[in-house]
Coordinates of N, CA and C in Angstrom, one line a residue:
M152 N -70.1 -63.0 -85.2 CA -68.9 -63.4 -85.9 C -67.8 -63.9 -85.0
I153 N -67.1 -64.9 -85.3 CA -66.0 -65.4 -84.5 C -64.7 -64.7 -84.9
P154 N -64.0 -64.2 -83.9 CA -62.8 -63.5 -84.2 C -61.7 -64.5 -84.7
P155 N -60.9 -64.0 -85.6 CA -59.9 -64.9 -86.2 C -58.8 -65.3 -85.1
P156 N -58.3 -66.5 -85.2 CA -57.3 -67.0 -84.2 C -56.0 -66.1 -84.2
R157 N -55.5 -66.0 -83.1 CA -54.2 -65.2 -83.0 C -53.1 -66.0 -83.7
P158 N -52.1 -65.3 -84.2 CA -51.0 -66.0 -84.9 C -50.2 -66.8 -83.8
Q159 N -49.7 -67.9 -84.3 CA -48.9 -68.8 -83.4 C -47.6 -68.1 -83.0
R160 N -47.1 -67.2 -83.8 CA -45.8 -66.5 -83.6 C -45.9 -65.8 -82.3
W161 N -47.0 -65.1 -82.0 CA -47.2 -64.3 -80.8 C -47.1 -65.2 -79.5
H162 N -47.7 -66.4 -79.6 CA -47.6 -67.4 -78.5 C -46.2 -67.9 -78.3
A163 N -45.5 -68.1 -79.3 CA -44.1 -68.6 -79.2 C -43.2 -67.6 -78.5
Q164 N -43.4 -66.3 -78.9 CA -42.6 -65.2 -78.2 C -43.0 -65.1 -76.7
R165 N -44.3 -65.3 -76.4 CA -44.7 -65.1 -75.0 C -44.2 -66.3 -74.2
R166 N -44.2 -67.5 -74.7 CA -43.6 -68.6 -74.0 C -42.2 -68.5 -73.7
G167 N -41.4 -67.9 -74.5 CA -40.0 -67.7 -74.3 C -39.6 -66.7 -73.3
R168 N -40.5 -65.7 -73.0 CA -40.2 -64.7 -72.1 C -39.9 -65.2 -70.7
P169 N -40.7 -66.0 -70.1 CA -40.3 -66.5 -68.8 C -39.0 -67.2 -68.7
F170 N -38.6 -67.9 -69.8 CA -37.3 -68.5 -69.8 C -36.2 -67.5 -69.8
L171 N -36.4 -66.4 -70.6 CA -35.4 -65.4 -70.7 C -35.3 -64.7 -69.3
V172 N -36.4 -64.4 -68.7 CA -36.4 -63.7 -67.4 C -35.7 -64.6 -66.4
G173 N -36.1 -65.9 -66.3 CA -35.5 -66.8 -65.4 C -34.0 -66.9 -65.6
S174 N -33.6 -67.0 -66.9 CA -32.1 -67.1 -67.2 C -31.4 -65.9 -66.7
A175 N -32.0 -64.7 -67.0 CA -31.4 -63.5 -66.5 C -31.2 -63.4 -65.0
A176 N -32.2 -63.9 -64.3 CA -32.2 -63.9 -62.8 C -31.1 -64.8 -62.3
V177 N -30.9 -66.0 -62.9 CA -29.9 -66.9 -62.5 C -28.5 -66.3 -62.8
V178 N -28.3 -65.8 -64.0 CA -27.0 -65.2 -64.3 C -26.7 -64.0 -63.4
G179 N -27.7 -63.2 -63.0 CA -27.5 -62.1 -62.1 C -27.2 -62.6 -60.7
S180 N -27.8 -63.6 -60.3 CA -27.5 -64.2 -59.0 C -26.1 -64.7 -58.9
M181 N -25.7 -65.4 -60.0 CA -24.3 -66.0 -60.0 C -23.3 -64.9 -60.0
A182 N -23.6 -63.8 -60.7 CA -22.7 -62.6 -60.7 C -22.6 -62.0 -59.3
A183 N -23.7 -61.9 -58.6 CA -23.7 -61.4 -57.3 C -22.9 -62.2 -56.3
V184 N -23.0 -63.6 -56.4 CA -22.3 -64.5 -55.6 C -20.8 -64.4 -55.9
A185 N -20.4 -64.3 -57.1 CA -19.0 -64.1 -57.5 C -18.4 -62.9 -56.9
V186 N -19.1 -61.8 -57.0 CA -18.7 -60.5 -56.4 C -18.4 -60.6 -54.9
V187 N -19.4 -61.3 -54.2 CA -19.3 -61.4 -52.8 C -18.0 -62.3 -52.5
L188 N -17.8 -63.4 -53.2 CA -16.7 -64.3 -53.0 C -15.4 -63.6 -53.2
V189 N -15.3 -62.8 -54.3 CA -14.1 -62.0 -54.6 C -13.8 -61.0 -53.4
Y190 N -14.8 -60.3 -53.0 CA -14.5 -59.3 -51.9 C -14.2 -60.0 -50.6
T191 N -14.9 -61.1 -50.3 CA -14.6 -61.8 -49.1 C -13.1 -62.3 -49.1
A192 N -12.7 -62.9 -50.2 CA -11.3 -63.4 -50.3 C -10.3 -62.3 -50.2
A193 N -10.6 -61.1 -50.8 CA -9.7 -60.0 -50.7 C -9.7 -59.4 -49.3
A194 N -10.8 -59.5 -48.6 CA -10.8 -58.9 -47.2 C -10.3 -59.8 -46.1
S195 N -10.2 -61.1 -46.4 CA -9.7 -62.0 -45.3 C -8.2 -61.8 -45.2
P196 N -7.7 -61.9 -43.9 CA -6.3 -61.8 -43.7 C -5.5 -63.0 -44.3
P197 N -4.3 -62.8 -44.7 CA -3.5 -63.9 -45.3 C -3.3 -65.0 -44.3
R198 N -3.2 -66.2 -44.8 CA -3.0 -67.3 -43.9 C -1.6 -67.3 -43.4
Q199 N -1.4 -67.7 -42.2 CA -0.1 -67.7 -41.6 C 0.5 -69.1 -41.9
S200 N 1.8 -69.1 -42.3 CA 2.5 -70.3 -42.5 C 3.4 -70.5 -41.3
A201 N 3.5 -71.8 -40.9 CA 4.4 -72.0 -39.8 C 5.8 -72.0 -40.2
T202 N 6.6 -71.2 -39.5 CA 8.0 -71.1 -39.8 C 8.8 -71.8 -38.7
Y203 N 8.1 -72.2 -37.6 CA 8.8 -72.9 -36.5 C 7.9 -74.0 -36.0
V204 N 8.4 -75.2 -35.9 CA 7.6 -76.3 -35.5 C 8.1 -76.6 -34.0
D205 N 7.1 -76.6 -33.1 CA 7.4 -76.9 -31.7 C 7.7 -78.4 -31.6
P206 N 8.9 -78.7 -31.2 CA 9.3 -80.2 -31.2 C 8.4 -81.0 -30.2
V207 N 7.9 -80.3 -29.1 CA 7.1 -81.0 -28.1 C 5.8 -81.4 -28.8
L208 N 5.1 -80.5 -29.5 CA 3.9 -80.8 -30.2 C 4.0 -81.5 -31.5
G209 N 5.1 -81.2 -32.2 CA 5.3 -81.8 -33.5 C 4.4 -81.2 -34.5
G210 N 4.0 -82.0 -35.5 CA 3.1 -81.5 -36.5 C 3.5 -82.1 -37.9
A211 N 2.5 -82.3 -38.6 CA 2.6 -82.8 -40.0 C 1.3 -82.4 -40.7
P212 N 1.3 -82.5 -42.0 CA 0.0 -82.1 -42.7 C -1.2 -82.8 -42.2
A213 N -1.1 -84.0 -41.7 CA -2.3 -84.7 -41.2 C -2.5 -84.5 -39.7
C214 N -1.6 -83.8 -39.1 CA -1.7 -83.6 -37.6 C -1.2 -82.2 -37.2
Q215 N -1.9 -81.2 -37.5 CA -1.5 -79.8 -37.2 C -1.5 -79.7 -35.7
P216 N -0.4 -79.2 -35.2 CA -0.2 -79.0 -33.7 C -1.2 -78.0 -33.2
T217 N -1.8 -78.3 -32.1 CA -2.8 -77.4 -31.4 C -2.6 -77.5 -29.9
R218 N -2.7 -76.4 -29.2 CA -2.6 -76.4 -27.8 C -3.5 -75.3 -27.2
N219 N -4.5 -75.7 -26.4 CA -5.3 -74.8 -25.7 C -5.8 -75.5 -24.4
D220 N -6.7 -74.9 -23.7 CA -7.1 -75.5 -22.4 C -7.9 -76.7 -22.6
Q221 N -8.6 -76.9 -23.7 CA -9.5 -78.0 -23.9 C -8.9 -79.1 -24.8
L222 N -7.8 -78.8 -25.5 CA -7.3 -79.8 -26.5 C -5.8 -79.6 -26.7
V223 N -5.1 -80.7 -26.8 CA -3.7 -80.7 -27.3 C -3.7 -81.7 -28.4
R224 N -3.2 -81.3 -29.5 CA -3.0 -82.3 -30.6 C -1.6 -82.1 -31.2
G225 N -1.0 -83.3 -31.5 CA 0.3 -83.3 -32.1 C 0.9 -84.7 -32.2
N226 N 2.1 -84.7 -32.6 CA 2.9 -86.0 -32.7 C 4.4 -85.8 -32.4
G227 N 4.6 -84.7 -31.6 CA 6.0 -84.4 -31.3 C 6.6 -85.2 -30.2
T228 N 7.8 -84.8 -29.8 CA 8.6 -85.5 -28.8 C 7.9 -85.6 -27.4
G229 N 7.1 -84.5 -27.1 CA 6.5 -84.5 -25.7 C 7.6 -84.1 -24.7
S230 N 7.2 -84.2 -23.4 CA 8.1 -83.9 -22.3 C 7.4 -84.4 -21.0
T231 N 8.0 -84.1 -19.9 CA 7.4 -84.4 -18.6 C 6.9 -83.1 -17.9
A232 N 6.6 -82.1 -18.7 CA 6.2 -80.8 -18.1 C 4.7 -80.8 -17.8
S233 N 3.9 -81.6 -18.4 CA 2.4 -81.6 -18.2 C 1.8 -82.9 -18.6
G234 N 0.6 -83.1 -18.2 CA -0.1 -84.4 -18.6 C -0.1 -84.6 -20.1
P235 N -0.6 -83.6 -20.9 CA -0.6 -83.8 -22.3 C 0.8 -84.1 -22.9
D236 N 1.8 -83.4 -22.4 CA 3.1 -83.5 -22.9 C 3.7 -84.9 -22.6
V237 N 3.4 -85.5 -21.4 CA 3.9 -86.8 -21.1 C 3.2 -87.9 -21.9
I238 N 1.9 -87.6 -22.3 CA 1.2 -88.5 -23.2 C 1.8 -88.5 -24.6
L239 N 2.1 -87.3 -25.0 CA 2.8 -87.1 -26.3 C 4.2 -87.9 -26.3
A240 N 4.9 -87.8 -25.2 CA 6.2 -88.4 -25.1 C 6.1 -89.9 -25.1
F241 N 5.0 -90.5 -24.5 CA 4.8 -91.9 -24.5 C 4.5 -92.4 -25.9
Q242 N 3.6 -91.7 -26.6 CA 3.3 -92.1 -28.0 C 4.4 -91.9 -29.0
Y243 N 5.2 -90.8 -28.8 CA 6.4 -90.6 -29.6 C 7.4 -91.8 -29.5
A244 N 7.6 -92.3 -28.2 CA 8.5 -93.4 -28.0 C 7.9 -94.6 -28.7
Y245 N 6.6 -94.8 -28.7 CA 5.9 -95.9 -29.3 C 6.0 -95.9 -30.8
Y246 N 5.7 -94.8 -31.4 CA 5.6 -94.8 -32.9 C 6.8 -94.3 -33.6
V247 N 7.6 -93.4 -33.0 CA 8.8 -92.9 -33.7 C 10.1 -93.5 -33.2
S248 N 10.3 -93.5 -31.9 CA 11.6 -94.1 -31.4 C 11.4 -95.6 -31.4
R249 N 10.2 -96.1 -31.4 CA 9.9 -97.6 -31.4 C 10.6 -98.3 -30.3
S250 N 10.5 -97.7 -29.1 CA 11.2 -98.3 -28.0 C 10.2 -98.4 -26.8
G251 N 10.0 -99.7 -26.4 CA 9.2 -100.0 -25.2 C 9.9 -99.4 -23.9
T252 N 11.2 -99.4 -23.9 CA 12.0 -98.9 -22.8 C 11.7 -97.4 -22.6
D253 N 11.8 -96.6 -23.8 CA 11.6 -95.2 -23.7 C 10.1 -94.9 -23.3
A254 N 9.2 -95.7 -23.8 CA 7.8 -95.5 -23.5 C 7.6 -95.7 -22.0
R255 N 8.1 -96.8 -21.5 CA 7.9 -97.1 -20.0 C 8.7 -96.1 -19.1
A256 N 9.7 -95.4 -19.7 CA 10.4 -94.5 -18.9 C 9.6 -93.2 -18.5
V257 N 8.5 -93.0 -19.1 CA 7.7 -91.8 -18.8 C 6.5 -92.2 -17.9
T258 N 6.6 -93.4 -17.4 CA 5.5 -93.9 -16.4 C 6.1 -94.1 -15.1
T259 N 5.3 -94.2 -14.0 CA 5.8 -94.5 -12.7 C 6.2 -96.0 -12.7
P260 N 7.1 -96.4 -11.8 CA 7.5 -97.8 -11.7 C 6.3 -98.8 -11.5
D261 N 5.3 -98.3 -10.7 CA 4.2 -99.2 -10.4 C 3.0 -98.9 -11.3
A262 N 3.2 -98.2 -12.4 CA 2.0 -97.8 -13.2 C 1.2 -99.0 -13.7
A263 N -0.1 -98.8 -13.9 CA -1.0 -99.8 -14.5 C -0.8 -99.7 -16.0
V264 N 0.4 -100.1 -16.5 CA 0.8 -100.0 -17.9 C 1.5 -101.3 -18.2
P265 N 1.4 -101.9 -19.3 CA 2.1 -103.1 -19.6 C 3.6 -103.0 -19.4
S266 N 4.3 -104.1 -19.3 CA 5.7 -104.1 -19.1 C 6.4 -103.7 -20.4
V267 N 7.7 -103.5 -20.3 CA 8.6 -103.1 -21.5 C 8.4 -104.1 -22.6
E268 N 8.4 -105.4 -22.2 CA 8.4 -106.5 -23.2 C 7.0 -106.5 -23.9
V269 N 5.9 -106.3 -23.2 CA 4.6 -106.2 -23.8 C 4.5 -105.0 -24.7
I270 N 5.0 -103.9 -24.3 CA 5.0 -102.6 -25.1 C 5.8 -102.9 -26.4
S271 N 7.0 -103.5 -26.2 CA 7.8 -103.7 -27.4 C 7.2 -104.7 -28.4
A272 N 6.5 -105.7 -27.9 CA 5.7 -106.6 -28.8 C 4.6 -105.8 -29.5
G273 N 4.0 -104.9 -28.8 CA 3.0 -104.0 -29.5 C 3.6 -103.2 -30.6
I274 N 4.7 -102.6 -30.2 CA 5.4 -101.7 -31.2 C 5.8 -102.6 -32.4
N275 N 6.3 -103.8 -32.2 CA 6.7 -104.7 -33.4 C 5.5 -105.1 -34.2
S276 N 4.3 -105.0 -33.7 CA 3.1 -105.3 -34.5 C 2.7 -104.2 -35.4
V277 N 3.3 -103.0 -35.2 CA 2.9 -101.8 -36.0 C 4.0 -101.6 -37.0
P278 N 3.7 -101.5 -38.3 CA 4.8 -101.4 -39.3 C 5.6 -100.1 -39.1
A279 N 6.9 -100.3 -39.3 CA 7.8 -99.1 -39.3 C 7.3 -98.1 -40.3
G280 N 7.4 -96.8 -40.0 CA 6.9 -95.8 -40.9 C 5.5 -95.4 -40.7
T281 N 4.8 -96.0 -39.7 CA 3.4 -95.6 -39.4 C 3.4 -94.2 -38.8
Q282 N 2.6 -93.3 -39.3 CA 2.5 -92.0 -38.7 C 1.4 -92.0 -37.7
H283 N 1.5 -91.1 -36.7 CA 0.5 -91.0 -35.7 C 0.1 -89.6 -35.4
C284 N -1.1 -89.4 -34.8 CA -1.6 -88.1 -34.3 C -2.3 -88.4 -33.0
V285 N -2.0 -87.6 -32.0 CA -2.5 -87.7 -30.7 C -3.4 -86.5 -30.3
L286 N -4.6 -86.8 -29.9 CA -5.5 -85.8 -29.4 C -5.7 -86.0 -27.9
V287 N -5.4 -85.0 -27.1 CA -5.5 -85.1 -25.6 C -6.5 -84.1 -25.1
S288 N -7.5 -84.5 -24.4 CA -8.5 -83.6 -23.8 C -8.6 -83.9 -22.3
P289 N -8.6 -82.9 -21.5 CA -8.7 -83.1 -20.1 C -10.2 -83.5 -19.7
M290 N -10.3 -84.4 -18.7 CA -11.6 -84.8 -18.2 C -11.8 -84.2 -16.9
A291 N -13.1 -84.1 -16.4 CA -13.4 -83.5 -15.2 C -12.8 -84.2 -14.0
D292 N -12.5 -85.5 -14.1 CA -12.0 -86.2 -12.9 C -10.5 -86.2 -12.9
G293 N -9.8 -85.4 -13.7 CA -8.4 -85.3 -13.7 C -7.7 -86.2 -14.7
R294 N -8.4 -87.2 -15.3 CA -7.8 -88.1 -16.3 C -7.8 -87.3 -17.6
F295 N -7.2 -87.9 -18.6 CA -7.1 -87.4 -20.0 C -7.8 -88.4 -20.9
D296 N -8.6 -87.9 -21.8 CA -9.2 -88.6 -22.9 C -8.3 -88.5 -24.1
V297 N -7.7 -89.6 -24.5 CA -6.7 -89.6 -25.5 C -7.2 -90.4 -26.7
V298 N -7.1 -89.8 -27.9 CA -7.4 -90.5 -29.1 C -6.2 -90.5 -30.0
I299 N -5.7 -91.7 -30.4 CA -4.5 -91.9 -31.2 C -5.0 -92.4 -32.6
T300 N -4.6 -91.7 -33.6 CA -4.9 -92.1 -35.0 C -3.6 -92.5 -35.6
E301 N -3.5 -93.7 -36.1 CA -2.3 -94.1 -36.8 C -2.6 -94.3 -38.3
I302 N -1.7 -93.8 -39.1 CA -1.8 -94.0 -40.6 C -0.7 -94.9 -41.0
R303 N -1.0 -96.1 -41.3 CA 0.0 -97.1 -41.7 C 0.5 -96.8 -43.1
P304 N 1.7 -97.3 -43.4 CA 2.3 -97.1 -44.8 C 1.3 -97.6 -45.9
T305 N 0.5 -98.5 -45.6 CA -0.5 -99.0 -46.6 C -1.7 -98.1 -46.8
A306 N -1.7 -97.0 -46.0 CA -2.7 -96.0 -46.0 C -3.9 -96.4 -45.1
A307 N -3.8 -97.6 -44.4 CA -4.8 -98.0 -43.5 C -4.8 -97.1 -42.3
I308 N -6.0 -96.6 -41.9 CA -6.1 -95.7 -40.7 C -6.8 -96.5 -39.6
R309 N -6.2 -96.4 -38.4 CA -6.7 -97.0 -37.2 C -6.8 -95.9 -36.1
T310 N -7.8 -96.0 -35.3 CA -8.0 -95.1 -34.2 C -8.2 -95.8 -32.9
Y311 N -7.5 -95.4 -31.9 CA -7.6 -96.0 -30.6 C -7.9 -94.9 -29.6
R312 N -8.7 -95.3 -28.6 CA -9.1 -94.3 -27.5 C -8.7 -94.9 -26.2
Q313 N -8.1 -94.0 -25.3 CA -7.6 -94.4 -24.0 C -7.9 -93.3 -23.0
F314 N -8.1 -93.7 -21.7 CA -8.1 -92.8 -20.6 C -6.8 -92.9 -19.9
V315 N -6.1 -91.8 -19.8 CA -4.8 -91.8 -19.2 C -4.8 -91.0 -17.9
T316 N -4.2 -91.6 -16.8 CA -4.1 -90.9 -15.5 C -2.6 -90.6 -15.4
V317 N -2.3 -89.3 -14.9 CA -0.9 -88.9 -14.7 C -0.7 -88.5 -13.2
T318 N 0.6 -88.4 -12.8 CA 0.9 -87.9 -11.4 C 0.4 -86.5 -11.3
A319 N 0.1 -86.2 -10.0 CA -0.3 -84.8 -9.7 C 0.8 -84.2 -8.8
G320 N 0.9 -82.9 -8.7 CA 1.9 -82.3 -7.8 C 3.0 -81.6 -8.6
S321 N 4.0 -81.2 -7.9 CA 5.2 -80.5 -8.6 C 6.2 -81.6 -9.0
G322 N 7.1 -81.1 -9.9 CA 8.1 -82.1 -10.4 C 7.6 -82.6 -11.8
P323 N 8.5 -83.5 -12.3 CA 8.1 -84.1 -13.6 C 6.8 -84.9 -13.5
V324 N 6.1 -84.9 -14.6 CA 4.8 -85.6 -14.7 C 5.1 -87.0 -15.3
S325 N 4.4 -88.0 -14.7 CA 4.6 -89.4 -15.2 C 3.2 -90.0 -15.4
I326 N 3.1 -91.0 -16.3 CA 1.9 -91.7 -16.5 C 1.7 -92.7 -15.4
V327 N 0.5 -92.8 -14.8 CA 0.2 -93.7 -13.7 C -0.7 -94.9 -14.2
K328 N -1.5 -94.6 -15.2 CA -2.4 -95.6 -15.7 C -2.9 -95.3 -17.1
I329 N -2.9 -96.3 -18.0 CA -3.5 -96.2 -19.3 C -4.6 -97.3 -19.3
A330 N -5.9 -96.9 -19.6 CA -7.0 -97.8 -19.6 C -7.9 -97.5 -20.7
P331 N -8.7 -98.6 -21.1 CA -9.8 -98.3 -22.1 C -10.8 -97.4 -21.5
P332 N -11.6 -96.7 -22.4 CA -12.6 -95.8 -21.9 C -13.6 -96.5 -21.0
S333 N -14.0 -95.9 -20.0 CA -15.0 -96.5 -19.1 C -15.9 -95.4 -18.5

C-alpha cells in the first residue's frame, strides 16, 4: 500500500522556518552592531574645537592647519622663521594680499623666481576671493615639496605642485628657487 501524501500545510511551515531563522539572525546582528557603535561613541573622547587660530598657519574648514616634522598645512600669513613658514608667507602674499611685491619680498634678490611684474600678472589671472591651501613636505635633499590647492569663487578647484629651495643658516629664511617637480 502507498502511504497517503503529506499535507501541503506542513511543507509551507517548513519552508518558512529558514526565512524566520535568517531574519532573526540579521536583526540580531544589526542589534549587536548598534550596541557596539553606541558604546564606541560613548567611550571616545570629545572632539577638540579650536579656540585659537595660529595666524602663521591659518586655517579654514577646507584647510585645517597642521604642523609636524613631515607636513605643514595651512593658509596663514607665514613668516621668515622656517622653510615652511616662508613658503606660507609667499602664498599668502599671492592669494590674500594679492601683491607681487610682498611675494617677492620673501625671496632672495637673485632668486630663481619670476619678477614682481610677472608675479603680479599671475595674481591678476586668479579671481579675487580665491581660497588656497598649502601643503609643505620636506625632501631629503633640503628642498620642499609644495602642493597648492586653490578653490576659485566658481568652486573650480586647481592644484599646483612646486619644489621650493630656501636659504640655509641662521637669520631670516628666504626663498631661493621655485621650480616645477623634477
